[in-house]
Amino acid sequence: MSDMLKELLKEGASAAQVELTDEQLDKFEKYYEYLIEKNKVMNLTAITDEREVVYKHFVDSIALIPKMDFEEKKIIDVGTGAGFPGIPLAIVLDNAEFVLMDSLNKRINFLNEVTKMCELKNVSAIHARAEELGRDVQYREKFDVCVSRAVANMSTLLEYCIPFVKVGGVFVSYKSGDIKEELVAADNAQKQLFCKNKDVIKFSLPNTDINRSFVIFEKKKELNKKYPRQGGKPKKNPL
């Protein structure tokens, strides 16, 4: 990442009300370079243009930070893919603890390399499927915050993500486009999973014409043992 790109990231982050230190900018640089290098041999991102990666991946991921309190929280990123939003959040929030989960092992290997390269002491990556890990007592209802930028309908995402959240904790879905209909369609899932849409924070990605939403759900009480359903049911047959 050239100095110009660090400037671009600094400016974009600042417009999203996040001030980055030189050390954090260095970590983003390492992440960016490794992402582009590895993307030649494995499918990590369709977005490779420097400016687009800065805005659509990095700034988009960290724009949540001013909107919530992350101090010393335990956070899980479900379906993290190439590490979004988990790695950018972890670079900035060094006193929060992150678990990044993905169902593809080669992505997890990539994330382990990034974590080492960027010296992120607050990150662990785990190879798992959400509907299996969500039943594991080590991870079930253990997190203050669950985040996901994965592409799935809201009902499916809720069944994947709410099992990880403590009672009183929140799940934040990163969404684009109009989410009104999705929320209406997820009404039954919210009832079944004892969670409630608490807020929809709309924002525009700085210096772009892209509109985004953070859709925030609060977990109201302990989950019924039967959720998450296994065998691909949350996706094939959403609540």
PDB file of C-alpha atoms in Angstrom:
ATOM      1  CA  MET A   1       0.000   0.000   0.000  1.00  0.00           C
ATOM      2  CA  SER A   2       1.536   3.255  -1.063  1.00  0.00           C
ATOM      3  CA  ASP A   3       1.601   6.330   1.163  1.00  0.00           C
ATOM      4  CA  MET A   4      -1.196   7.645  -0.995  1.00  0.00           C
ATOM      5  CA  LEU A   5      -3.282   4.652  -0.007  1.00  0.00           C
ATOM      6  CA  LYS A   6      -2.574   5.118   3.664  1.00  0.00           C
ATOM      7  CA  GLU A   7      -3.803   8.680   3.195  1.00  0.00           C
ATOM      8  CA  LEU A   8      -6.916   7.355   1.487  1.00  0.00           C
ATOM      9  CA  LEU A   9      -7.617   4.965   4.360  1.00  0.00           C
ATOM     10  CA  LYS A  10      -6.895   7.589   6.989  1.00  0.00           C
ATOM     11  CA  GLU A  11      -9.259  10.006   5.268  1.00  0.00           C
ATOM     12  CA  GLY A  12     -12.011   7.406   4.741  1.00  0.00           C
ATOM     13  CA  ALA A  13     -11.776   6.184   8.323  1.00  0.00           C
ATOM     14  CA  SER A  14     -11.804   9.726   9.641  1.00  0.00           C
ATOM     15  CA  ALA A  15     -14.945  10.483   7.613  1.00  0.00           C
ATOM     16  CA  ALA A  16     -16.482   7.433   9.323  1.00  0.00           C
ATOM     17  CA  GLN A  17     -15.373   8.948  12.691  1.00  0.00           C
ATOM     18  CA  VAL A  18     -12.518   6.491  13.293  1.00  0.00           C
ATOM     19  CA  GLU A  19      -9.027   7.889  13.790  1.00  0.00           C
ATOM     20  CA  LEU A  20      -6.277   5.435  12.851  1.00  0.00           C
ATOM     21  CA  THR A  21      -2.767   5.424  14.303  1.00  0.00           C
ATOM     22  CA  ASP A  22       0.359   4.907  12.173  1.00  0.00           C
ATOM     23  CA  GLU A  23       0.728   1.441  13.635  1.00  0.00           C
ATOM     24  CA  GLN A  24      -2.836   0.539  12.663  1.00  0.00           C
ATOM     25  CA  LEU A  25      -2.273   1.910   9.140  1.00  0.00           C
ATOM     26  CA  ASP A  26       0.817  -0.309   8.861  1.00  0.00           C
ATOM     27  CA  LYS A  27      -1.278  -3.341   9.811  1.00  0.00           C
ATOM     28  CA  PHE A  28      -3.919  -2.486   7.232  1.00  0.00           C
ATOM     29  CA  GLU A  29      -1.136  -2.168   4.659  1.00  0.00           C
ATOM     30  CA  LYS A  30       0.186  -5.671   5.441  1.00  0.00           C
ATOM     31  CA  TYR A  31      -3.339  -7.073   5.350  1.00  0.00           C
ATOM     32  CA  TYR A  32      -4.061  -5.407   2.017  1.00  0.00           C
ATOM     33  CA  GLU A  33      -0.883  -6.618   0.352  1.00  0.00           C
ATOM     34  CA  TYR A  34      -1.320 -10.190   1.540  1.00  0.00           C
ATOM     35  CA  LEU A  35      -5.009 -10.196   0.527  1.00  0.00           C
ATOM     36  CA  ILE A  36      -4.138  -9.131  -3.038  1.00  0.00           C
ATOM     37  CA  GLU A  37      -1.233 -11.574  -3.265  1.00  0.00           C
ATOM     38  CA  LYS A  38      -3.263 -14.549  -1.996  1.00  0.00           C
ATOM     39  CA  ASN A  39      -6.278 -13.595  -4.086  1.00  0.00           C
ATOM     40  CA  LYS A  40      -4.297 -14.589  -7.198  1.00  0.00           C
ATOM     41  CA  VAL A  41      -4.349 -18.224  -6.091  1.00  0.00           C
ATOM     42  CA  MET A  42      -7.568 -18.458  -4.091  1.00  0.00           C
ATOM     43  CA  ASN A  43     -10.892 -16.708  -4.317  1.00  0.00           C
ATOM     44  CA  LEU A  44     -10.926 -14.241  -1.406  1.00  0.00           C
ATOM     45  CA  THR A  45     -12.466 -11.088  -2.861  1.00  0.00           C
ATOM     46  CA  ALA A  46     -13.920  -9.878  -6.142  1.00  0.00           C
ATOM     47  CA  ILE A  47     -12.831  -6.362  -5.155  1.00  0.00           C
ATOM     48  CA  THR A  48      -9.119  -5.763  -5.783  1.00  0.00           C
ATOM     49  CA  ASP A  49      -8.857  -2.101  -6.828  1.00  0.00           C
ATOM     50  CA  GLU A  50      -6.976  -0.284  -4.043  1.00  0.00           C
ATOM     51  CA  ARG A  51      -9.499   2.475  -3.495  1.00  0.00           C
ATOM     52  CA  GLU A  52     -12.392  -0.001  -3.565  1.00  0.00           C
ATOM     53  CA  VAL A  53     -10.748  -2.316  -1.028  1.00  0.00           C
ATOM     54  CA  VAL A  54     -10.122   0.672   1.246  1.00  0.00           C
ATOM     55  CA  TYR A  55     -13.739   1.829   1.130  1.00  0.00           C
ATOM     56  CA  LYS A  56     -15.833  -1.274   0.470  1.00  0.00           C
ATOM     57  CA  HIS A  57     -13.903  -3.574   2.800  1.00  0.00           C
ATOM     58  CA  PHE A  58     -11.840  -1.587   5.322  1.00  0.00           C
ATOM     59  CA  VAL A  59     -13.925   1.539   5.936  1.00  0.00           C
ATOM     60  CA  ASP A  60     -17.165  -0.419   5.637  1.00  0.00           C
ATOM     61  CA  SER A  61     -15.969  -2.858   8.318  1.00  0.00           C
ATOM     62  CA  ILE A  62     -14.854  -0.239  10.856  1.00  0.00           C
ATOM     63  CA  ALA A  63     -17.732   2.219  10.363  1.00  0.00           C
ATOM     64  CA  LEU A  64     -19.574   0.330  13.120  1.00  0.00           C
ATOM     65  CA  ILE A  65     -17.031   1.307  15.802  1.00  0.00           C
ATOM     66  CA  PRO A  66     -18.375   4.808  16.696  1.00  0.00           C
ATOM     67  CA  LYS A  67     -21.911   3.436  16.862  1.00  0.00           C
ATOM     68  CA  MET A  68     -21.330   0.910  19.659  1.00  0.00           C
ATOM     69  CA  ASP A  69     -19.338   0.249  22.802  1.00  0.00           C
ATOM     70  CA  PHE A  70     -16.795  -2.486  22.128  1.00  0.00           C
ATOM     71  CA  GLU A  71     -14.575  -1.974  25.183  1.00  0.00           C
ATOM     72  CA  GLU A  72     -13.325  -5.373  26.381  1.00  0.00           C
ATOM     73  CA  LYS A  73     -16.117  -7.209  24.596  1.00  0.00           C
ATOM     74  CA  LYS A  74     -16.017 -10.754  23.207  1.00  0.00           C
ATOM     75  CA  ILE A  75     -16.953 -10.651  19.525  1.00  0.00           C
ATOM     76  CA  ILE A  76     -17.535 -13.400  16.959  1.00  0.00           C
ATOM     77  CA  ASP A  77     -17.569 -12.823  13.193  1.00  0.00           C
ATOM     78  CA  VAL A  78     -19.716 -15.510  11.539  1.00  0.00           C
ATOM     79  CA  GLY A  79     -18.914 -16.348   7.907  1.00  0.00           C
ATOM     80  CA  THR A  80     -15.911 -14.043   7.970  1.00  0.00           C
ATOM     81  CA  GLY A  81     -14.622 -15.014   4.521  1.00  0.00           C
ATOM     82  CA  ALA A  82     -11.428 -13.064   3.885  1.00  0.00           C
ATOM     83  CA  GLY A  83     -11.757 -11.494   7.349  1.00  0.00           C
ATOM     84  CA  PHE A  84     -14.460  -8.861   6.954  1.00  0.00           C
ATOM     85  CA  PRO A  85     -15.475  -7.210   9.198  1.00  0.00           C
ATOM     86  CA  GLY A  86     -13.461  -9.100  11.850  1.00  0.00           C
ATOM     87  CA  ILE A  87      -9.855  -8.271  10.955  1.00  0.00           C
ATOM     88  CA  PRO A  88     -10.359  -4.519  10.402  1.00  0.00           C
ATOM     89  CA  LEU A  89     -12.344  -4.337  13.662  1.00  0.00           C
ATOM     90  CA  ALA A  90      -9.617  -6.252  15.512  1.00  0.00           C
ATOM     91  CA  ILE A  91      -6.873  -3.987  14.155  1.00  0.00           C
ATOM     92  CA  VAL A  92      -8.641  -0.948  15.621  1.00  0.00           C
ATOM     93  CA  LEU A  93     -10.178  -2.484  18.760  1.00  0.00           C
ATOM     94  CA  ASP A  94      -7.134  -4.032  20.353  1.00  0.00           C
ATOM     95  CA  ASN A  95      -8.772  -4.454  23.770  1.00  0.00           C
ATOM     96  CA  ALA A  96     -11.681  -6.523  22.457  1.00  0.00           C
ATOM     97  CA  GLU A  97     -11.382 -10.260  21.808  1.00  0.00           C
ATOM     98  CA  PHE A  98     -12.303 -11.729  18.417  1.00  0.00           C
ATOM     99  CA  VAL A  99     -13.195 -15.160  17.087  1.00  0.00           C
ATOM    100  CA  LEU A 100     -13.413 -15.363  13.285  1.00  0.00           C
ATOM    101  CA  MET A 101     -15.403 -18.310  11.972  1.00  0.00           C
ATOM    102  CA  ASP A 102     -15.615 -19.661   8.440  1.00  0.00           C
ATOM    103  CA  SER A 103     -16.607 -22.987   6.888  1.00  0.00           C
ATOM    104  CA  LEU A 104     -13.680 -23.011   4.414  1.00  0.00           C
ATOM    105  CA  ASN A 105     -10.407 -24.193   5.876  1.00  0.00           C
ATOM    106  CA  LYS A 106      -8.197 -22.431   3.329  1.00  0.00           C
ATOM    107  CA  ARG A 107      -9.718 -19.110   4.362  1.00  0.00           C
ATOM    108  CA  ILE A 108      -8.934 -19.922   7.991  1.00  0.00           C
ATOM    109  CA  ASN A 109      -5.313 -20.655   7.026  1.00  0.00           C
ATOM    110  CA  PHE A 110      -5.200 -17.276   5.272  1.00  0.00           C
ATOM    111  CA  LEU A 111      -6.619 -15.543   8.371  1.00  0.00           C
ATOM    112  CA  ASN A 112      -4.082 -17.249  10.634  1.00  0.00           C
ATOM    113  CA  GLU A 113      -1.307 -15.892   8.399  1.00  0.00           C
ATOM    114  CA  VAL A 114      -2.811 -12.374   8.507  1.00  0.00           C
ATOM    115  CA  THR A 115      -3.135 -12.556  12.288  1.00  0.00           C
ATOM    116  CA  LYS A 116       0.527 -13.538  12.616  1.00  0.00           C
ATOM    117  CA  MET A 117       1.732 -10.975  10.079  1.00  0.00           C
ATOM    118  CA  CYS A 118      -0.206  -8.124  11.687  1.00  0.00           C
ATOM    119  CA  GLU A 119       0.640  -9.308  15.217  1.00  0.00           C
ATOM    120  CA  LEU A 120      -3.004  -9.400  16.242  1.00  0.00           C
ATOM    121  CA  LYS A 121      -2.960 -10.888  19.732  1.00  0.00           C
ATOM    122  CA  ASN A 122      -6.731 -10.515  20.089  1.00  0.00           C
ATOM    123  CA  VAL A 123      -7.821 -12.823  17.238  1.00  0.00           C
ATOM    124  CA  SER A 124      -8.384 -16.533  16.840  1.00  0.00           C
ATOM    125  CA  ALA A 125      -9.787 -18.142  13.691  1.00  0.00           C
ATOM    126  CA  ILE A 126     -11.872 -21.311  13.681  1.00  0.00           C
ATOM    127  CA  HIS A 127     -12.907 -23.643  10.884  1.00  0.00           C
ATOM    128  CA  ALA A 128     -16.550 -24.593  11.474  1.00  0.00           C
ATOM    129  CA  ARG A 129     -20.097 -24.402  10.236  1.00  0.00           C
ATOM    130  CA  ALA A 130     -22.281 -21.959  12.141  1.00  0.00           C
ATOM    131  CA  GLU A 131     -25.058 -24.467  12.815  1.00  0.00           C
ATOM    132  CA  GLU A 132     -22.578 -26.881  14.420  1.00  0.00           C
ATOM    133  CA  LEU A 133     -20.451 -24.388  16.357  1.00  0.00           C
ATOM    134  CA  GLY A 134     -23.620 -22.721  17.668  1.00  0.00           C
ATOM    135  CA  ARG A 135     -24.388 -25.945  19.540  1.00  0.00           C
ATOM    136  CA  ASP A 136     -20.902 -26.208  21.053  1.00  0.00           C
ATOM    137  CA  VAL A 137     -21.028 -25.241  24.752  1.00  0.00           C
ATOM    138  CA  GLN A 138     -17.656 -23.506  24.422  1.00  0.00           C
ATOM    139  CA  TYR A 139     -19.160 -21.002  21.955  1.00  0.00           C
ATOM    140  CA  ARG A 140     -22.904 -21.074  22.535  1.00  0.00           C
ATOM    141  CA  GLU A 141     -24.208 -17.885  24.196  1.00  0.00           C
ATOM    142  CA  LYS A 142     -20.656 -16.800  25.062  1.00  0.00           C
ATOM    143  CA  PHE A 143     -20.309 -13.555  23.070  1.00  0.00           C
ATOM    144  CA  ASP A 144     -21.295  -9.959  23.809  1.00  0.00           C
ATOM    145  CA  VAL A 145     -21.481  -9.182  20.101  1.00  0.00           C
ATOM    146  CA  CYS A 146     -21.842 -11.241  16.936  1.00  0.00           C
ATOM    147  CA  VAL A 147     -21.152  -9.525  13.607  1.00  0.00           C
ATOM    148  CA  SER A 148     -21.676 -10.805  10.089  1.00  0.00           C
ATOM    149  CA  ARG A 149     -21.239  -9.390   6.618  1.00  0.00           C
ATOM    150  CA  ALA A 150     -22.158 -12.739   5.097  1.00  0.00           C
ATOM    151  CA  VAL A 151     -24.732 -12.715   2.333  1.00  0.00           C
ATOM    152  CA  ALA A 152     -27.842 -14.591   3.428  1.00  0.00           C
ATOM    153  CA  ASN A 153     -31.433 -13.683   4.164  1.00  0.00           C
ATOM    154  CA  MET A 154     -32.107 -12.247   7.586  1.00  0.00           C
ATOM    155  CA  SER A 155     -34.001 -15.268   8.972  1.00  0.00           C
ATOM    156  CA  THR A 156     -31.124 -17.587   8.062  1.00  0.00           C
ATOM    157  CA  LEU A 157     -28.532 -15.181   9.471  1.00  0.00           C
ATOM    158  CA  LEU A 158     -30.434 -14.875  12.736  1.00  0.00           C
ATOM    159  CA  GLU A 159     -30.477 -18.648  13.187  1.00  0.00           C
ATOM    160  CA  TYR A 160     -26.749 -18.829  12.447  1.00  0.00           C
ATOM    161  CA  CYS A 161     -25.772 -15.910  14.671  1.00  0.00           C
ATOM    162  CA  ILE A 162     -28.141 -15.529  17.640  1.00  0.00           C
ATOM    163  CA  PRO A 163     -26.996 -18.858  19.224  1.00  0.00           C
ATOM    164  CA  PHE A 164     -23.548 -17.309  19.845  1.00  0.00           C
ATOM    165  CA  VAL A 165     -24.906 -14.215  21.608  1.00  0.00           C
ATOM    166  CA  LYS A 166     -25.246 -13.915  25.398  1.00  0.00           C
ATOM    167  CA  VAL A 167     -28.604 -12.879  26.794  1.00  0.00           C
ATOM    168  CA  GLY A 168     -28.546  -9.062  26.626  1.00  0.00           C
ATOM    169  CA  GLY A 169     -25.903  -9.154  23.885  1.00  0.00           C
ATOM    170  CA  VAL A 170     -26.384  -8.115  20.275  1.00  0.00           C
ATOM    171  CA  PHE A 171     -26.061  -9.419  16.733  1.00  0.00           C
ATOM    172  CA  VAL A 172     -25.144  -6.839  14.077  1.00  0.00           C
ATOM    173  CA  SER A 173     -25.861  -7.670  10.444  1.00  0.00           C
ATOM    174  CA  TYR A 174     -24.029  -5.571   7.836  1.00  0.00           C
ATOM    175  CA  LYS A 175     -26.526  -5.044   5.023  1.00  0.00           C
ATOM    176  CA  SER A 176     -26.860  -3.081   1.817  1.00  0.00           C
ATOM    177  CA  GLY A 177     -30.011  -2.032  -0.014  1.00  0.00           C
ATOM    178  CA  ASP A 178     -33.489  -1.719   1.430  1.00  0.00           C
ATOM    179  CA  ILE A 179     -33.909  -4.030   4.400  1.00  0.00           C
ATOM    180  CA  LYS A 180     -37.551  -3.266   5.322  1.00  0.00           C
ATOM    181  CA  GLU A 181     -38.933  -6.359   3.596  1.00  0.00           C
ATOM    182  CA  GLU A 182     -36.182  -8.592   4.975  1.00  0.00           C
ATOM    183  CA  LEU A 183     -37.019  -7.443   8.494  1.00  0.00           C
ATOM    184  CA  VAL A 184     -40.720  -8.154   8.017  1.00  0.00           C
ATOM    185  CA  ALA A 185     -39.854 -11.608   6.632  1.00  0.00           C
ATOM    186  CA  ALA A 186     -37.637 -12.251   9.673  1.00  0.00           C
ATOM    187  CA  ASP A 187     -40.432 -11.543  12.152  1.00  0.00           C
ATOM    188  CA  ASN A 188     -41.056 -15.223  12.931  1.00  0.00           C
ATOM    189  CA  ALA A 189     -37.305 -15.925  13.276  1.00  0.00           C
ATOM    190  CA  GLN A 190     -37.053 -13.124  15.847  1.00  0.00           C
ATOM    191  CA  LYS A 191     -39.897 -14.652  17.878  1.00  0.00           C
ATOM    192  CA  GLN A 192     -38.492 -18.204  17.716  1.00  0.00           C
ATOM    193  CA  LEU A 193     -34.957 -17.076  18.571  1.00  0.00           C
ATOM    194  CA  PHE A 194     -35.941 -14.694  21.401  1.00  0.00           C
ATOM    195  CA  CYS A 195     -34.360 -11.653  19.808  1.00  0.00           C
ATOM    196  CA  LYS A 196     -35.675  -8.283  18.740  1.00  0.00           C
ATOM    197  CA  ASN A 197     -34.608  -5.733  16.169  1.00  0.00           C
ATOM    198  CA  LYS A 198     -33.375  -2.898  18.341  1.00  0.00           C
ATOM    199  CA  ASP A 199     -32.027  -0.497  15.748  1.00  0.00           C
ATOM    200  CA  VAL A 200     -31.284   0.037  12.069  1.00  0.00           C
ATOM    201  CA  ILE A 201     -28.391   2.424  11.618  1.00  0.00           C
ATOM    202  CA  LYS A 202     -28.271   3.711   8.070  1.00  0.00           C
ATOM    203  CA  PHE A 203     -25.148   5.341   6.707  1.00  0.00           C
ATOM    204  CA  SER A 204     -23.393   6.150   3.448  1.00  0.00           C
ATOM    205  CA  LEU A 205     -19.882   4.930   2.840  1.00  0.00           C
ATOM    206  CA  PRO A 206     -17.798   8.128   2.888  1.00  0.00           C
ATOM    207  CA  ASN A 207     -16.778   9.457  -0.534  1.00  0.00           C
ATOM    208  CA  THR A 208     -18.983   6.935  -2.369  1.00  0.00           C
ATOM    209  CA  ASP A 209     -22.652   6.722  -3.322  1.00  0.00           C
ATOM    210  CA  ILE A 210     -23.065   3.410  -1.477  1.00  0.00           C
ATOM    211  CA  ASN A 211     -25.728   3.167   1.217  1.00  0.00           C
ATOM    212  CA  ARG A 212     -25.373   0.651   4.017  1.00  0.00           C
ATOM    213  CA  SER A 213     -27.224  -0.421   7.156  1.00  0.00           C
ATOM    214  CA  PHE A 214     -26.228  -1.944  10.448  1.00  0.00           C
ATOM    215  CA  VAL A 215     -29.214  -4.002  11.566  1.00  0.00           C
ATOM    216  CA  ILE A 216     -28.971  -4.621  15.317  1.00  0.00           C
ATOM    217  CA  PHE A 217     -30.807  -7.378  17.184  1.00  0.00           C
ATOM    218  CA  GLU A 218     -30.839  -7.804  20.946  1.00  0.00           C
ATOM    219  CA  LYS A 219     -31.013 -11.283  22.497  1.00  0.00           C
ATOM    220  CA  LYS A 220     -33.782 -11.345  25.087  1.00  0.00           C
ATOM    221  CA  LYS A 221     -33.498 -14.780  26.684  1.00  0.00           C
ATOM    222  CA  GLU A 222     -31.763 -18.134  26.527  1.00  0.00           C
ATOM    223  CA  LEU A 223     -32.297 -20.059  23.322  1.00  0.00           C
ATOM    224  CA  ASN A 224     -34.335 -23.208  22.913  1.00  0.00           C
ATOM    225  CA  LYS A 225     -32.020 -26.258  22.617  1.00  0.00           C
ATOM    226  CA  LYS A 226     -33.316 -27.135  19.137  1.00  0.00           C
ATOM    227  CA  TYR A 227     -31.685 -24.031  17.578  1.00  0.00           C
ATOM    228  CA  PRO A 228     -29.678 -23.774  15.441  1.00  0.00           C
ATOM    229  CA  ARG A 229     -31.161 -26.593  13.358  1.00  0.00           C
ATOM    230  CA  GLN A 230     -28.521 -28.686  11.632  1.00  0.00           C
ATOM    231  CA  GLY A 231     -28.056 -30.178   8.181  1.00  0.00           C
ATOM    232  CA  GLY A 232     -28.335 -26.917   6.247  1.00  0.00           C
ATOM    233  CA  LYS A 233     -31.913 -26.313   7.439  1.00  0.00           C
ATOM    234  CA  PRO A 234     -31.468 -22.605   8.358  1.00  0.00           C
ATOM    235  CA  LYS A 235     -30.570 -21.924   4.713  1.00  0.00           C
ATOM    236  CA  LYS A 236     -32.891 -24.391   2.951  1.00  0.00           C
ATOM    237  CA  ASN A 237     -35.874 -23.769   5.158  1.00  0.00           C
ATOM    238  CA  PRO A 238     -35.607 -20.371   6.969  1.00  0.00           C
ATOM    239  CA  LEU A 239     -37.742 -19.866  10.072  1.00  0.00           C
TER     240      LEU A 239
END
